[in-house]
Amino acid sequence: MTEVRHPQGMVVAPEVAATFALAIGSYSRSLQGQAAAVAAMSEKVTTGWIEGVSDVLRALDKLRQPVPDPACAVDLQARVTEIAGEIELRLTSLMAEVQRQDMVRQMMDSISGMATAIGDLDLAELVTSTEAALHPRRIVEATEAGFVMDTQREAVQAQPASATGAAPDLELF
Amino acid sequence: MKKILLVDDSPTVLASMRQVLERANYAVEASVSPEVALAKIGSGYNPDLVITDLNMPGMNGIEFIAAARRLPPCRFIPILVLTTESGQAHRDKAKIAGATGWLVKPVAPEKLFEVLRQVLV
């Protein structure tokens, strides 16, 4: 069997090396899943803003179109009110995009926490036992146990959203 | 005019929600932390409704709800959770702490107004 050596020269027991390989694999998959969730959410936010701006511009274009009878002030007022209402509704709906953007921030905080935790590991200690070699897996478990949004949790667990039995978006107790 | 206290550690979320709620004729107070919100309530502010985030540094939303419920102005008013979390375990904890309802971000303004009409009777 090939001897596994720690960079500082010490020999690492095969079971410890195997445990570490599995744990770091779990960490890596979790990080990849979370990064993918961030990318998907960022794209959704950008798309939301672009669609919102496009809708508002389309509504403004309607204001520029000639009115059938400019002499009829009531019709004109009704038309302006209707288009202004459309614009207002679309602009206020962008509140949801701000919330999605905040979700991206929280996801990035979680990724940052995981990266910091792996950076803080003591390499010499990692090879002393299988328990110590499990540290990267413990980081993933700690992330899952904390306040991690569900989108993120799904990425951590590498599970499709439909498999989690999603609860309703609105519930009054 | 009904008074709404918003609690969220994201200034952008607070700003966007304030904008939307004020246009709908609600008087809004915003706090970037539960501690500041509790201090506001403790110093005599009487909201008709509280909307709080869950995941915040320091005191979390569930701890905030429990602490707010102990203050006389918040004993009987609706407290809604607006969060990215949708897990049942967190919902149950929030309910036990005294939450009135649970909304998952992102929430569209129409949906929010519908809930406000239901709880602010």
Short mmCIF file of C-alpha atoms in Angstrom, two decimals:
data_model
loop_
_atom_site.label_atom_id
_atom_site.label_comp_id
_atom_site.label_asym_id
_atom_site.label_seq_id
_atom_site.Cartn_x
_atom_site.Cartn_y
_atom_site.Cartn_z
CA MET A 1 0.00 0.00 0.00
CA THR A 2 1.20 3.49 -0.82
CA GLU A 3 2.27 5.34 2.28
CA VAL A 4 0.43 8.59 2.87
CA ARG A 5 2.53 11.37 4.31
CA HIS A 6 1.46 14.68 5.80
CA PRO A 7 3.25 17.69 4.19
CA GLN A 8 5.14 18.12 7.45
CA GLY A 9 6.55 14.61 7.11
CA MET A 10 4.47 12.51 9.46
CA VAL A 11 2.94 9.25 8.26
CA VAL A 12 -0.86 9.28 8.07
CA ALA A 13 -2.81 6.13 8.89
CA PRO A 14 -4.75 4.87 5.82
CA GLU A 15 -8.12 4.98 7.61
CA VAL A 16 -7.45 8.58 8.65
CA ALA A 17 -6.52 9.53 5.08
CA ALA A 18 -9.65 7.80 3.76
CA THR A 19 -11.89 9.54 6.31
CA PHE A 20 -10.36 12.90 5.46
CA ALA A 21 -10.83 12.29 1.73
CA LEU A 22 -14.54 11.56 2.26
CA ALA A 23 -14.98 14.55 4.58
CA ILE A 24 -13.26 17.01 2.27
CA GLY A 25 -15.28 15.61 -0.62
CA SER A 26 -18.46 16.34 1.32
CA TYR A 27 -17.20 19.87 2.04
CA SER A 28 -16.32 20.43 -1.58
CA ARG A 29 -19.72 19.24 -2.86
CA SER A 30 -21.48 21.43 -0.33
CA LEU A 31 -19.49 24.48 -1.38
CA GLN A 32 -20.14 23.75 -5.04
CA GLY A 33 -23.86 23.39 -4.38
CA GLN A 34 -23.98 26.68 -2.51
CA ALA A 35 -22.00 28.50 -5.19
CA ALA A 36 -24.44 27.16 -7.79
CA ALA A 37 -27.38 28.39 -5.68
CA VAL A 38 -25.81 31.86 -5.46
CA ALA A 39 -25.25 31.97 -9.23
CA ALA A 40 -28.84 30.87 -9.93
CA MET A 41 -30.31 33.39 -7.50
CA SER A 42 -28.11 36.23 -8.86
CA GLU A 43 -29.32 35.47 -12.36
CA LYS A 44 -32.93 35.50 -11.17
CA VAL A 45 -32.42 38.92 -9.57
CA THR A 46 -30.84 40.35 -12.70
CA THR A 47 -33.60 38.93 -14.88
CA GLY A 48 -36.21 40.35 -12.50
CA TRP A 49 -34.75 43.85 -12.72
CA ILE A 50 -34.41 43.72 -16.51
CA GLU A 51 -37.99 42.53 -16.93
CA GLY A 52 -39.21 45.17 -14.49
CA VAL A 53 -37.43 47.99 -16.30
CA SER A 54 -38.66 46.69 -19.68
CA ASP A 55 -42.27 46.62 -18.46
CA VAL A 56 -42.00 50.18 -17.16
CA LEU A 57 -40.48 51.39 -20.44
CA ARG A 58 -43.29 49.70 -22.38
CA ALA A 59 -45.85 51.46 -20.19
CA LEU A 60 -44.11 54.79 -20.80
CA ASP A 61 -44.24 54.14 -24.54
CA LYS A 62 -48.01 53.88 -24.26
CA LEU A 63 -48.06 57.42 -22.88
CA ARG A 64 -46.31 58.64 -26.02
CA GLN A 65 -48.89 57.13 -28.35
CA PRO A 66 -51.39 59.59 -29.83
CA VAL A 67 -54.72 59.63 -28.02
CA PRO A 68 -57.88 59.01 -30.10
CA ASP A 69 -59.53 62.29 -29.11
CA PRO A 70 -57.20 64.81 -27.46
CA ALA A 71 -60.17 67.09 -26.82
CA CYS A 72 -61.72 64.61 -24.40
CA ALA A 73 -60.01 65.45 -21.09
CA VAL A 74 -61.83 62.71 -19.14
CA ASP A 75 -60.56 59.97 -21.46
CA LEU A 76 -57.09 61.43 -21.40
CA GLN A 77 -57.06 61.56 -17.61
CA ALA A 78 -58.32 57.98 -17.39
CA ARG A 79 -55.59 56.82 -19.77
CA VAL A 80 -52.84 58.56 -17.79
CA THR A 81 -54.20 57.19 -14.51
CA GLU A 82 -54.32 53.66 -15.90
CA ILE A 83 -50.76 53.76 -17.23
CA ALA A 84 -49.45 55.43 -14.06
CA GLY A 85 -51.09 52.62 -12.07
CA GLU A 86 -49.40 50.01 -14.26
CA ILE A 87 -46.02 51.66 -13.73
CA GLU A 88 -46.51 51.99 -9.99
CA LEU A 89 -47.54 48.34 -9.63
CA ARG A 90 -44.54 47.13 -11.60
CA LEU A 91 -42.08 49.32 -9.71
CA THR A 92 -43.38 48.25 -6.30
CA SER A 93 -43.20 44.60 -7.37
CA LEU A 94 -39.43 45.05 -7.60
CA MET A 95 -39.45 44.89 -3.78
CA ALA A 96 -39.29 41.13 -4.28
CA GLU A 97 -36.01 41.48 -6.21
CA VAL A 98 -34.50 43.41 -3.30
CA GLN A 99 -35.42 40.52 -1.04
CA ARG A 100 -33.86 38.02 -3.46
CA GLN A 101 -30.71 40.14 -3.50
CA ASP A 102 -30.66 39.91 0.28
CA MET A 103 -30.89 36.13 -0.03
CA VAL A 104 -27.76 36.22 -2.19
CA ARG A 105 -26.01 38.20 0.55
CA GLN A 106 -26.98 35.62 3.16
CA MET A 107 -25.78 32.79 0.93
CA MET A 108 -22.45 34.52 0.45
CA ASP A 109 -22.15 34.99 4.23
CA SER A 110 -22.67 31.25 4.65
CA ILE A 111 -20.04 30.41 2.02
CA SER A 112 -17.66 32.85 3.64
CA GLY A 113 -18.24 31.16 7.02
CA MET A 114 -17.42 27.75 5.56
CA ALA A 115 -14.30 29.05 3.85
CA THR A 116 -13.09 30.68 7.06
CA ALA A 117 -13.73 27.49 9.03
CA ILE A 118 -11.68 25.35 6.65
CA GLY A 119 -8.91 27.94 6.70
CA ASP A 120 -8.79 27.79 10.47
CA LEU A 121 -8.27 24.00 10.59
CA ASP A 122 -5.05 22.76 12.16
CA LEU A 123 -3.47 20.51 9.51
CA ALA A 124 -1.22 18.74 11.99
CA GLU A 125 -4.20 17.86 14.17
CA LEU A 126 -6.28 16.63 11.22
CA VAL A 127 -4.08 13.57 10.72
CA THR A 128 -4.05 12.45 14.31
CA SER A 129 -7.31 10.46 14.24
CA THR A 130 -10.32 9.61 12.11
CA GLU A 131 -12.38 11.86 14.38
CA ALA A 132 -10.08 14.80 13.67
CA ALA A 133 -10.09 13.97 9.97
CA LEU A 134 -13.88 14.40 9.98
CA HIS A 135 -13.56 18.15 10.67
CA PRO A 136 -14.47 19.25 7.12
CA ARG A 137 -17.68 17.21 7.40
CA ARG A 138 -18.41 18.86 10.77
CA ILE A 139 -18.17 22.27 9.08
CA VAL A 140 -20.86 21.23 6.60
CA GLU A 141 -23.04 19.91 9.45
CA ALA A 142 -22.63 23.15 11.41
CA THR A 143 -23.68 25.13 8.33
CA GLU A 144 -26.76 22.95 7.89
CA ALA A 145 -27.71 23.26 11.56
CA GLY A 146 -27.51 27.05 11.66
CA PHE A 147 -29.92 29.59 10.24
CA VAL A 148 -29.37 28.71 6.61
CA MET A 149 -32.08 29.62 4.20
CA ASP A 150 -33.86 26.71 2.60
CA THR A 151 -32.59 27.42 -0.90
CA GLN A 152 -29.11 27.16 0.54
CA ARG A 153 -29.97 24.11 2.61
CA GLU A 154 -31.20 22.34 -0.48
CA ALA A 155 -27.90 23.12 -2.18
CA VAL A 156 -25.99 21.89 0.89
CA GLN A 157 -27.90 18.63 0.85
CA ALA A 158 -27.70 18.46 -2.95
CA GLN A 159 -31.41 17.64 -3.06
CA PRO A 160 -33.97 18.93 -5.56
CA ALA A 161 -36.46 21.39 -4.01
CA SER A 162 -39.38 19.10 -4.82
CA ALA A 163 -37.92 16.34 -2.64
CA THR A 164 -38.09 18.39 0.54
CA GLY A 165 -41.88 18.63 0.91
CA ALA A 166 -41.92 22.41 0.78
CA ALA A 167 -44.08 24.25 3.34
CA PRO A 168 -46.45 27.03 2.18
CA ASP A 169 -45.00 30.51 1.52
CA LEU A 170 -47.65 32.10 3.70
CA GLU A 171 -49.13 30.83 6.94
CA LEU A 172 -51.13 32.58 9.64
CA PHE A 173 -51.03 30.76 12.96
CA MET B 1 -52.84 55.55 10.00
CA LYS B 2 -51.63 52.10 11.14
CA LYS B 3 -48.07 51.93 12.49
CA ILE B 4 -45.77 49.15 11.32
CA LEU B 5 -42.41 48.30 12.86
CA LEU B 6 -40.00 46.58 10.43
CA VAL B 7 -37.02 44.64 11.78
CA ASP B 8 -34.42 43.38 9.30
CA ASP B 9 -30.63 43.52 9.26
CA SER B 10 -30.65 44.41 5.57
CA PRO B 11 -30.94 48.19 5.01
CA THR B 12 -31.94 47.61 1.37
CA VAL B 13 -34.82 45.33 2.33
CA LEU B 14 -35.93 47.87 4.94
CA ALA B 15 -35.73 50.74 2.44
CA SER B 16 -37.72 48.93 -0.25
CA MET B 17 -40.40 47.75 2.17
CA ARG B 18 -40.68 51.17 3.76
CA GLN B 19 -41.19 52.71 0.33
CA VAL B 20 -43.94 50.27 -0.61
CA LEU B 21 -45.73 50.38 2.76
CA GLU B 22 -45.63 54.17 3.07
CA ARG B 23 -47.15 54.51 -0.41
CA ALA B 24 -49.96 52.29 0.87
CA ASN B 25 -50.53 54.73 3.76
CA TYR B 26 -48.86 52.88 6.59
CA ALA B 27 -46.61 54.74 9.06
CA VAL B 28 -43.36 52.79 9.09
CA GLU B 29 -40.55 52.59 11.64
CA ALA B 30 -37.52 50.54 10.57
CA SER B 31 -34.86 48.90 12.74
CA VAL B 32 -31.72 47.19 11.50
CA SER B 33 -31.52 45.11 14.66
CA PRO B 34 -33.92 43.50 17.14
CA GLU B 35 -32.12 45.23 20.00
CA VAL B 36 -32.83 48.68 18.50
CA ALA B 37 -36.45 47.67 17.86
CA LEU B 38 -36.92 46.56 21.47
CA ALA B 39 -35.40 49.83 22.69
CA LYS B 40 -37.88 51.75 20.50
CA ILE B 41 -40.81 49.82 21.93
CA GLY B 42 -39.41 50.20 25.43
CA SER B 43 -39.22 53.96 25.01
CA GLY B 44 -42.93 54.31 24.24
CA TYR B 45 -43.38 53.45 20.55
CA ASN B 46 -46.65 51.53 20.10
CA PRO B 47 -46.79 49.76 16.73
CA ASP B 48 -50.00 48.20 15.41
CA LEU B 49 -47.98 45.45 13.73
CA VAL B 50 -44.43 44.13 13.68
CA ILE B 51 -42.74 42.45 10.72
CA THR B 52 -39.44 40.79 11.54
CA ASP B 53 -36.72 38.89 9.76
CA LEU B 54 -35.46 35.69 11.36
CA ASN B 55 -31.80 35.37 10.54
CA MET B 56 -30.04 38.38 12.05
CA PRO B 57 -26.69 38.76 13.79
CA GLY B 58 -26.90 38.93 17.58
CA MET B 59 -30.49 38.34 18.66
CA ASN B 60 -32.41 36.28 16.09
CA GLY B 61 -36.02 36.83 15.06
CA ILE B 62 -37.45 34.14 17.34
CA GLU B 63 -35.66 35.56 20.39
CA PHE B 64 -36.87 39.01 19.36
CA ILE B 65 -40.51 37.89 19.16
CA ALA B 66 -40.31 36.28 22.61
CA ALA B 67 -38.73 39.45 24.07
CA ALA B 68 -41.23 41.75 22.31
CA ARG B 69 -44.19 39.73 23.59
CA ARG B 70 -43.04 40.47 27.13
CA LEU B 71 -43.39 44.22 26.48
CA PRO B 72 -46.92 45.63 27.04
CA PRO B 73 -47.23 47.39 23.61
CA CYS B 74 -46.55 44.11 21.81
CA ARG B 75 -48.54 41.74 23.99
CA PHE B 76 -51.56 41.50 21.70
CA ILE B 77 -50.56 42.97 18.34
CA PRO B 78 -49.79 40.82 15.27
CA ILE B 79 -46.15 39.91 14.72
CA LEU B 80 -45.28 38.52 11.31
CA VAL B 81 -42.09 36.74 10.35
CA LEU B 82 -40.72 37.62 6.91
CA THR B 83 -37.86 35.29 6.17
CA THR B 84 -35.98 33.23 3.63
CA GLU B 85 -36.52 30.19 5.86
CA SER B 86 -39.50 27.95 5.14
CA GLY B 87 -38.68 24.96 7.36
CA GLN B 88 -41.37 23.67 9.70
CA ALA B 89 -39.05 23.50 12.73
CA HIS B 90 -38.37 27.23 12.62
CA ARG B 91 -42.07 27.95 12.07
CA ASP B 92 -42.99 25.95 15.14
CA LYS B 93 -40.41 27.79 17.24
CA ALA B 94 -41.68 31.16 15.99
CA LYS B 95 -45.27 30.16 16.76
CA ILE B 96 -44.33 29.16 20.30
CA ALA B 97 -42.45 32.45 20.73
CA GLY B 98 -45.61 34.33 19.76
CA ALA B 99 -45.53 34.92 16.00
CA THR B 100 -48.87 35.55 14.30
CA GLY B 101 -47.85 34.45 10.83
CA TRP B 102 -45.05 33.47 8.52
CA LEU B 103 -44.15 34.86 5.09
CA VAL B 104 -41.38 33.46 2.94
CA LYS B 105 -39.18 35.89 1.00
CA PRO B 106 -39.43 37.04 -1.66
CA VAL B 107 -42.94 38.31 -1.02
CA ALA B 108 -44.77 40.41 -3.59
CA PRO B 109 -46.41 43.63 -2.36
CA GLU B 110 -49.95 42.47 -3.25
CA LYS B 111 -49.48 39.37 -1.13
CA LEU B 112 -48.10 41.41 1.75
CA PHE B 113 -51.04 43.85 1.61
CA GLU B 114 -53.48 40.95 1.60
CA VAL B 115 -51.93 39.59 4.80
CA LEU B 116 -51.89 43.04 6.40
CA ARG B 117 -55.60 43.43 5.66
CA GLN B 118 -56.23 40.10 7.36
CA VAL B 119 -54.26 40.74 10.51
CA LEU B 120 -54.85 44.48 10.94
CA VAL B 121 -58.58 44.37 11.55
#
